Amino acid sequence: MRRLGVLVLAAALTLTVGGCGGGDGAGAPPPATRGGNDINPKPGETVRDGGDLRWPVDSMPDNLNANHRGGIDGPTVDIVGALLPSMFRGTADGGTTLNTDYLDSAEVTGTNPQVVTYALNPQARWSDGLPITWRDFEAQWKALRGTDPAFQSAGKTGYEDIASVSRGRDDKHVVVTFARTFAEWRSLFSLLYPERTNSDPVAFNTAWVKALPVSGGPFALEGIDQAARTITLRRNERWWGTPPKLSRIVYRVFPRAELADALATDQIDFYRIGSSVELLRRAQDVPGVVIRQSPDRSYNHITFNGAPGSALADVRLRRAVAKGIDRTAIARRLIGQIVPEATQHGNHIYAFGSKDYQDNAGVLPYDQAGANRELDELGWSRPAPGQPRVKEGRPLRLRLLEPGPNPVGAEIDRAVVEQLAAIGVTVVVEPVPIAEAQRQYLAGNFDLVGF
């Protein structure tokens, strides 16, 4: 059995800038706050109908199947989020709410074993006219549960815990029975792909490569222009839910260094600042721009490979190495000039700003002195002060995969290399393309990997 440890590294914050037509310039915003939420929600009836949203992305997705190991990057999720069903929506306080465009109800109807019953919206259907039914749920479970390696899935979390997916009183009634209780069941079947994608490994792996065969959301594909590096969505004429306000969404590739100029010259409507102080400063100088913030539900983390025979197979060694990583220092290195009191994200489930957030990071705190002491006790000694540790003539040398290109991930990795060097652990960064990193990760060909 492969044993993995996840180390949550940095505070997650999303700062977004957007054009405000007719505005007089926003000027500098107040300092961003840890967990602060300033999204300026408006009732739908007050929002103008029509228009295009010009949405910048880092790259053209290679595979628009977000459940495929080659399709889990940010641009893919951004695009298919407007195209495919999600059973629940996130709320501003960090919770979830039923997405009534797809569900009339979803509830736990049994506890031993755990059973979740979904009642699908009778009108829910795919853009080719076929209804969304229990068979779409069953096919996605079978594709993602991890028993058939022909399906090159990005992960099996939750799906591997399901014993069966069956038809209830009719095709719009889904009964999911779990072999093991899975508390985060609301995360499953979102994004939902059609049965014909998930029932065939060839279709699962290839049908969505630079293509969007079908929609099940408020938007459908208008066109993909590889030369212009754009993907354009239009309103889905078969959409049964609340009509979208936008006429189109146009995703266009812009390098991050060009985002501020693109906004200033009216080529895009917003961009994410993320951890870039430069993008924040540039936004403050663009007339008509408003800067807003909210907590992000994603976070940066490093996974430790504890598989038998690996360099970090001993859990005591993993814990000692983890204690040598100062996550708050990394958070401040990334966003300290934007969020002066930035700290590590100390919870795997709840984001900053959510009503249920609490910092559980004390279970494995940063403790450089403790890390040094525990490494000494494990027989990893330093021949001289400041030199790398060795044991029985073997150096303590770890390989850190760096999926890229990702400037934020690269900055985190540089910090980790420096911090672990201080306790005598040598870390060698191995940059690899995102798709190749997934293959190496699934094969266990790494010691550390950042996501």
Tab-separated table of N, CA and C in Angstrom, residues 259-324:
chain	number	residue	atom	x	y	z
A	259	LEU	N	-1.236	40.404	-18.297
A	259	LEU	CA	-2.616	40.596	-17.853
A	259	LEU	C	-2.955	42.059	-17.596
A	260	ALA	N	-2.077	42.772	-16.922
A	260	ALA	CA	-2.377	44.166	-16.594
A	260	ALA	C	-2.527	45.005	-17.855
A	261	ASP	N	-1.646	44.814	-18.831
A	261	ASP	CA	-1.757	45.552	-20.090
A	261	ASP	C	-3.033	45.173	-20.824
A	262	ALA	N	-3.399	43.881	-20.786
A	262	ALA	CA	-4.615	43.432	-21.485
A	262	ALA	C	-5.856	44.070	-20.866
A	263	LEU	N	-5.875	44.212	-19.538
A	263	LEU	CA	-7.013	44.849	-18.896
A	263	LEU	C	-7.044	46.346	-19.207
A	264	ALA	N	-5.875	46.979	-19.160
A	264	ALA	CA	-5.805	48.418	-19.406
A	264	ALA	C	-6.206	48.779	-20.830
A	265	THR	N	-5.990	47.859	-21.786
A	265	THR	CA	-6.323	48.120	-23.193
A	265	THR	C	-7.634	47.474	-23.611
A	266	ASP	N	-8.447	47.070	-22.623
A	266	ASP	CA	-9.801	46.567	-22.865
A	266	ASP	C	-9.823	45.298	-23.711
A	267	GLN	N	-8.876	44.393	-23.455
A	267	GLN	CA	-8.888	43.095	-24.135
A	267	GLN	C	-9.516	42.005	-23.269
A	268	ILE	N	-9.537	42.216	-21.946
A	268	ILE	CA	-10.136	41.271	-21.010
A	268	ILE	C	-10.960	42.061	-20.002
A	269	ASP	N	-11.807	41.373	-19.258
A	269	ASP	CA	-12.693	42.043	-18.311
A	269	ASP	C	-12.255	41.920	-16.860
A	270	PHE	N	-11.336	41.018	-16.563
A	270	PHE	CA	-10.840	40.869	-15.191
A	270	PHE	C	-9.588	40.016	-15.238
A	271	TYR	N	-8.866	39.985	-14.138
A	271	TYR	CA	-7.831	38.966	-13.959
A	271	TYR	C	-7.672	38.677	-12.479
A	272	ARG	N	-7.122	37.518	-12.197
A	272	ARG	CA	-6.833	37.132	-10.823
A	272	ARG	C	-5.436	37.631	-10.462
A	273	ILE	N	-5.334	38.301	-9.340
A	273	ILE	CA	-4.039	38.794	-8.886
A	273	ILE	C	-3.226	37.668	-8.259
A	274	GLY	N	-3.897	36.793	-7.505
A	274	GLY	CA	-3.174	35.709	-6.848
A	274	GLY	C	-2.147	36.259	-5.884
A	275	SER	N	-0.897	35.811	-5.998
A	275	SER	CA	0.156	36.250	-5.087
A	275	SER	C	1.083	37.278	-5.727
A	276	SER	N	0.682	37.858	-6.871
A	276	SER	CA	1.562	38.769	-7.597
A	276	SER	C	1.394	40.201	-7.106
A	277	VAL	N	2.392	40.703	-6.413
A	277	VAL	CA	2.370	42.094	-5.968
A	277	VAL	C	2.380	43.020	-7.179
A	278	GLU	N	3.115	42.641	-8.215
A	278	GLU	CA	3.172	43.466	-9.426
A	278	GLU	C	1.805	43.613	-10.070
A	279	LEU	N	1.047	42.523	-10.166
A	279	LEU	CA	-0.295	42.607	-10.752
A	279	LEU	C	-1.218	43.459	-9.885
A	280	LEU	N	-1.041	43.419	-8.582
A	280	LEU	CA	-1.836	44.269	-7.701
A	280	LEU	C	-1.501	45.743	-7.934
A	281	ARG	N	-0.214	46.062	-7.973
A	281	ARG	CA	0.185	47.457	-8.158
A	281	ARG	C	-0.275	47.991	-9.514
A	282	ARG	N	-0.152	47.163	-10.545
A	282	ARG	CA	-0.576	47.601	-11.879
A	282	ARG	C	-2.077	47.850	-11.897
A	283	ALA	N	-2.841	47.007	-11.216
A	283	ALA	CA	-4.296	47.165	-11.200
A	283	ALA	C	-4.699	48.477	-10.547
A	284	GLN	N	-3.957	48.884	-9.541
A	284	GLN	CA	-4.285	50.117	-8.830
A	284	GLN	C	-4.143	51.354	-9.707
A	285	ASP	N	-3.398	51.212	-10.807
A	285	ASP	CA	-3.154	52.355	-11.690
A	285	ASP	C	-4.069	52.375	-12.909
A	286	VAL	N	-4.946	51.384	-13.058
A	286	VAL	CA	-5.811	51.321	-14.232
A	286	VAL	C	-7.142	52.000	-13.911
A	287	PRO	N	-7.502	53.064	-14.636
A	287	PRO	CA	-8.776	53.740	-14.369
A	287	PRO	C	-9.962	52.791	-14.546
A	288	GLY	N	-10.952	52.939	-13.668
A	288	GLY	CA	-12.165	52.146	-13.787
A	288	GLY	C	-12.076	50.745	-13.238
A	289	VAL	N	-10.952	50.410	-12.611
A	289	VAL	CA	-10.769	49.048	-12.091
A	289	VAL	C	-11.157	48.988	-10.623
A	290	VAL	N	-11.837	47.922	-10.240
A	290	VAL	CA	-12.177	47.650	-8.845
A	290	VAL	C	-11.438	46.387	-8.423
A	291	ILE	N	-10.864	46.401	-7.233
A	291	ILE	CA	-10.116	45.253	-6.718
A	291	ILE	C	-10.921	44.634	-5.579
A	292	ARG	N	-11.185	43.342	-5.681
A	292	ARG	CA	-11.967	42.638	-4.668
A	292	ARG	C	-11.221	41.392	-4.214
A	293	GLN	N	-11.620	40.868	-3.054
A	293	GLN	CA	-10.952	39.703	-2.507
A	293	GLN	C	-11.965	38.722	-1.953
A	294	SER	N	-11.540	37.457	-1.890
A	294	SER	CA	-12.321	36.427	-1.211
A	294	SER	C	-11.396	35.267	-0.911
A	295	PRO	N	-11.729	34.448	0.104
A	295	PRO	CA	-10.935	33.245	0.351
A	295	PRO	C	-11.069	32.269	-0.814
A	296	ASP	N	-10.017	31.522	-1.067
A	296	ASP	CA	-10.029	30.519	-2.123
A	296	ASP	C	-10.206	29.147	-1.487
A	297	ARG	N	-10.995	28.299	-2.124
A	297	ARG	CA	-11.206	26.954	-1.574
A	297	ARG	C	-10.060	26.008	-1.913
A	298	SER	N	-9.170	26.424	-2.767
A	298	SER	CA	-7.999	25.599	-3.065
A	298	SER	C	-6.836	26.049	-2.190
A	299	TYR	N	-5.812	25.237	-2.128
A	299	TYR	CA	-4.631	25.588	-1.358
A	299	TYR	C	-3.437	24.876	-1.955
A	300	ASN	N	-2.250	25.408	-1.662
A	300	ASN	CA	-1.019	24.747	-2.081
A	300	ASN	C	-0.641	23.697	-1.052
A	301	HIS	N	-0.134	22.580	-1.526
A	301	HIS	CA	0.310	21.548	-0.586
A	301	HIS	C	1.444	20.734	-1.193
A	302	ILE	N	2.172	20.046	-0.339
A	302	ILE	CA	3.216	19.115	-0.778
A	302	ILE	C	2.854	17.735	-0.270
A	303	THR	N	2.868	16.773	-1.173
A	303	THR	CA	2.594	15.387	-0.825
A	303	THR	C	3.915	14.645	-0.631
A	304	PHE	N	4.004	13.884	0.470
A	304	PHE	CA	5.166	13.058	0.776
A	304	PHE	C	4.867	11.622	0.342
A	305	ASN	N	5.783	11.001	-0.338
A	305	ASN	CA	5.625	9.610	-0.751
A	305	ASN	C	6.174	8.696	0.341
A	306	GLY	N	5.263	7.974	1.007
A	306	GLY	CA	5.686	7.055	2.062
A	306	GLY	C	5.540	5.603	1.686
A	307	ALA	N	5.585	5.294	0.388
A	307	ALA	CA	5.439	3.906	-0.052
A	307	ALA	C	6.588	3.048	0.472
A	308	PRO	N	6.334	1.750	0.726
A	308	PRO	CA	7.423	0.862	1.154
A	308	PRO	C	8.590	0.921	0.170
A	309	GLY	N	9.797	1.062	0.707
A	309	GLY	CA	10.980	1.129	-0.133
A	309	GLY	C	11.353	2.520	-0.582
A	310	SER	N	10.476	3.510	-0.348
A	310	SER	CA	10.779	4.880	-0.750
A	310	SER	C	11.684	5.541	0.275
A	311	ALA	N	12.261	6.672	-0.094
A	311	ALA	CA	13.171	7.378	0.802
A	311	ALA	C	12.485	7.827	2.081
A	312	LEU	N	11.165	8.061	2.021
A	312	LEU	CA	10.409	8.553	3.171
A	312	LEU	C	9.436	7.506	3.709
A	313	ALA	N	9.788	6.235	3.562
A	313	ALA	CA	8.890	5.162	4.001
A	313	ALA	C	8.651	5.195	5.507
A	314	ASP	N	9.627	5.652	6.280
A	314	ASP	CA	9.507	5.709	7.741
A	314	ASP	C	8.697	6.948	8.119
A	315	VAL	N	7.547	6.749	8.738
A	315	VAL	CA	6.683	7.876	9.100
A	315	VAL	C	7.394	8.834	10.050
A	316	ARG	N	8.309	8.318	10.853
A	316	ARG	CA	9.049	9.201	11.760
A	316	ARG	C	9.938	10.164	10.968
A	317	LEU	N	10.492	9.672	9.863
A	317	LEU	CA	11.311	10.538	9.018
A	317	LEU	C	10.443	11.574	8.318
A	318	ARG	N	9.266	11.165	7.860
A	318	ARG	CA	8.364	12.110	7.206
A	318	ARG	C	7.982	13.235	8.169
A	319	ARG	N	7.683	12.862	9.392
A	319	ARG	CA	7.291	13.873	10.373
A	319	ARG	C	8.454	14.817	10.677
A	320	ALA	N	9.641	14.290	10.804
A	320	ALA	CA	10.803	15.137	11.091
A	320	ALA	C	11.059	16.118	9.948
A	321	VAL	N	10.971	15.634	8.714
A	321	VAL	CA	11.181	16.517	7.559
A	321	VAL	C	10.091	17.586	7.513
A	322	ALA	N	8.837	17.176	7.745
A	322	ALA	CA	7.728	18.130	7.699
A	322	ALA	C	7.910	19.241	8.735
A	323	LYS	N	8.465	18.909	9.897
A	323	LYS	CA	8.672	19.921	10.930
A	323	LYS	C	9.713	20.959	10.520
A	324	GLY	N	10.489	20.653	9.509
A	324	GLY	CA	11.492	21.602	9.025
A	324	GLY	C	10.953	22.585	8.006
